[in-house]
Coordinates of C-alpha atoms in Angstrom, one line a residue:
M1 CA 0.0 0.0 0.0
G2 CA 1.3 3.5 -0.9
V3 CA 1.5 6.4 1.5
R4 CA -1.6 8.6 1.5
I5 CA -1.2 12.3 2.1
E6 CA -4.1 14.7 2.0
K7 CA -4.0 18.4 1.7
V8 CA -6.6 20.5 3.6
D9 CA -6.9 24.2 3.1
L10 CA -7.5 26.1 6.4
P11 CA -9.0 29.5 5.5
G12 CA -7.4 32.3 7.4
I13 CA -4.8 29.9 8.9
G14 CA -2.8 28.2 6.1
V15 CA -2.7 24.6 5.0
R16 CA -2.7 21.2 6.7
H17 CA -1.0 18.1 5.2
D18 CA -2.2 14.8 6.7
L19 CA -0.3 11.6 6.6
L20 CA -2.7 8.7 7.0
T21 CA -1.0 5.7 8.7
E22 CA -1.8 2.1 8.1
N23 CA -3.5 1.8 11.5
G24 CA -5.8 4.8 10.7
R25 CA -4.0 7.5 12.6
R26 CA -3.7 11.0 11.1
V27 CA -0.4 12.8 11.6
S28 CA -0.4 16.3 10.3
V29 CA 1.8 19.3 9.6
V30 CA -0.1 22.6 9.9
S31 CA 1.7 25.3 7.9
H32 CA 0.5 28.7 9.0
R33 CA 0.4 31.7 6.7
D34 CA 2.9 33.5 8.9
G35 CA 5.5 30.7 8.5
D36 CA 4.9 28.9 11.8
R37 CA 4.2 25.2 11.8
D38 CA 2.7 22.6 14.1
L39 CA 2.9 18.9 14.2
A40 CA -0.5 17.5 15.2
L41 CA -2.2 14.2 15.9
F42 CA -5.8 13.9 15.1
D43 CA -8.5 11.7 16.7
V44 CA -9.1 8.5 14.7
D45 CA -12.9 9.0 14.9
D46 CA -12.9 12.8 14.1
P47 CA -10.4 14.0 11.5
D48 CA -11.2 17.6 12.4
S49 CA -10.4 17.3 16.1
S50 CA -6.7 17.5 17.1
S51 CA -5.8 15.3 20.1
D52 CA -2.4 17.0 20.5
S53 CA -0.3 19.7 18.8
V54 CA 3.4 20.6 19.0
P55 CA 4.6 23.9 17.7
L56 CA 8.0 23.6 15.9
T57 CA 10.6 26.2 15.2
D58 CA 12.4 26.1 11.9
D59 CA 15.4 24.4 13.6
E60 CA 13.2 21.9 15.3
A61 CA 11.3 21.1 12.1
A62 CA 14.6 20.7 10.2
A63 CA 16.0 18.4 13.0
L64 CA 12.9 16.2 13.0
A65 CA 13.1 15.9 9.2
D66 CA 16.7 14.9 9.4
L67 CA 16.0 12.3 12.1
L68 CA 13.2 10.8 10.1
G69 CA 15.2 10.9 6.9
S70 CA 18.2 9.3 8.5
S71 CA 16.3 6.4 10.0
V72 CA 14.4 5.7 6.7
T73 CA 17.6 5.7 4.7
M74 CA 19.3 3.3 7.1
S75 CA 16.4 0.9 7.2
R76 CA 16.2 0.9 3.3
L77 CA 19.9 0.2 3.0
T78 CA 19.7 -2.7 5.5
S79 CA 16.7 -4.3 3.7
L80 CA 18.4 -3.9 0.3
A81 CA 21.4 -5.8 1.4
G82 CA 19.2 -8.5 2.9
D83 CA 17.8 -9.3 -0.6
A84 CA 21.2 -10.2 -2.1
A85 CA 23.0 -13.3 -0.9
G86 CA 26.6 -12.6 0.2
L87 CA 26.0 -8.8 0.2
F88 CA 26.0 -7.0 3.5
T89 CA 25.4 -3.5 4.8
E90 CA 27.4 -2.3 7.7
Q91 CA 27.8 0.8 9.8
L92 CA 31.4 1.5 10.8
L93 CA 32.1 4.2 13.4
L94 CA 35.2 6.1 12.4
P95 CA 37.7 5.5 15.2
T96 CA 38.8 8.7 17.1
D97 CA 42.4 7.8 16.3
S98 CA 41.8 6.9 12.6
P99 CA 44.6 7.9 10.3
Y100 CA 41.8 9.2 8.0
L101 CA 40.3 11.6 10.5
N102 CA 39.9 15.1 9.0
R103 CA 41.0 13.7 5.6
P104 CA 39.1 13.2 2.4
L105 CA 37.2 9.9 2.0
G106 CA 39.2 9.3 -1.2
D107 CA 42.4 9.0 0.8
T108 CA 41.1 5.6 2.1
K109 CA 40.9 4.2 -1.5
A110 CA 38.3 1.9 0.0
R111 CA 36.7 0.7 -3.2
T112 CA 40.0 -0.1 -4.9
R113 CA 41.4 -1.8 -1.8
T114 CA 38.3 -3.7 -0.6
R115 CA 35.7 -3.7 -3.5
V116 CA 33.3 -2.2 -0.9
S117 CA 31.1 0.8 -1.7
I118 CA 30.7 3.5 0.8
V119 CA 27.1 4.5 0.3
A120 CA 26.6 7.1 3.0
I121 CA 28.1 8.9 5.9
V122 CA 26.0 9.6 9.0
R123 CA 27.1 12.7 10.8
D124 CA 25.2 13.7 13.9
T125 CA 21.5 13.5 12.6
K126 CA 22.3 14.1 9.0
V127 CA 22.9 11.6 6.2
I128 CA 25.4 12.4 3.5
P129 CA 24.2 10.0 0.7
S130 CA 26.7 8.9 -2.0
P131 CA 29.7 10.7 -0.5
T132 CA 32.3 11.9 -3.0
P133 CA 36.0 11.2 -2.6
A134 CA 36.4 14.9 -1.6
D135 CA 34.0 14.6 1.5
V136 CA 36.1 15.0 4.6
L137 CA 35.8 12.4 7.4
R138 CA 35.0 14.0 10.8
P139 CA 35.0 12.8 14.4
G140 CA 31.9 10.7 15.2
D141 CA 31.2 9.9 11.5
I142 CA 29.5 6.6 10.8
I143 CA 30.5 5.1 7.5
V144 CA 27.7 3.1 5.8
A145 CA 29.2 0.5 3.4
V146 CA 27.9 -2.3 1.2
G147 CA 30.0 -5.3 0.2
T148 CA 31.1 -8.8 1.0
R149 CA 31.9 -9.9 4.6
E150 CA 35.6 -10.0 3.7
G151 CA 35.6 -6.6 2.1
L152 CA 33.7 -5.0 5.0
D153 CA 36.2 -6.5 7.5
A154 CA 39.1 -5.1 5.4
L155 CA 37.5 -1.7 5.3
S156 CA 37.0 -1.7 9.1
H157 CA 40.8 -2.5 9.4
I158 CA 41.8 0.2 7.0
I159 CA 39.8 3.0 8.6
A160 CA 41.1 2.0 12.0
N161 CA 44.8 1.4 11.1
G162 CA 45.5 2.6 7.6
P163 CA 46.3 0.5 4.5
G164 CA 49.2 -1.4 6.1

């Protein structure tokens, strides 16, 4: 079943976008004409009666979007790897003493050395999808990689100790 989103014009207020969940709940974002927004939950029996509302600042809305986006990306990557025999997805925390800390990802030569693809970097609450060789690795980064078990083990060794 696809995701169903309804748009409801709210005269004098703005617009409401409703996400209808599989279990019948209505989660809404009310966008006011003045730029404010609220996250709202609506009663199952009365789609016009809000059971709770949370006003969100721009920064809070952006952080919530990042959190939701990160978790969805990670679950999709994990399920993708589960469909292919011998292919694994792994999240590798960049060690605090990694020789690649504050250096471009390309310096690892991960794909050439391990035949593993680095498909994302998770930094704080943000996902950097399809990082380029120029993306710099930072403290706390989580490297999301796809490859064989042997390749992922080799990548883990390389980011911890260097190529030697």
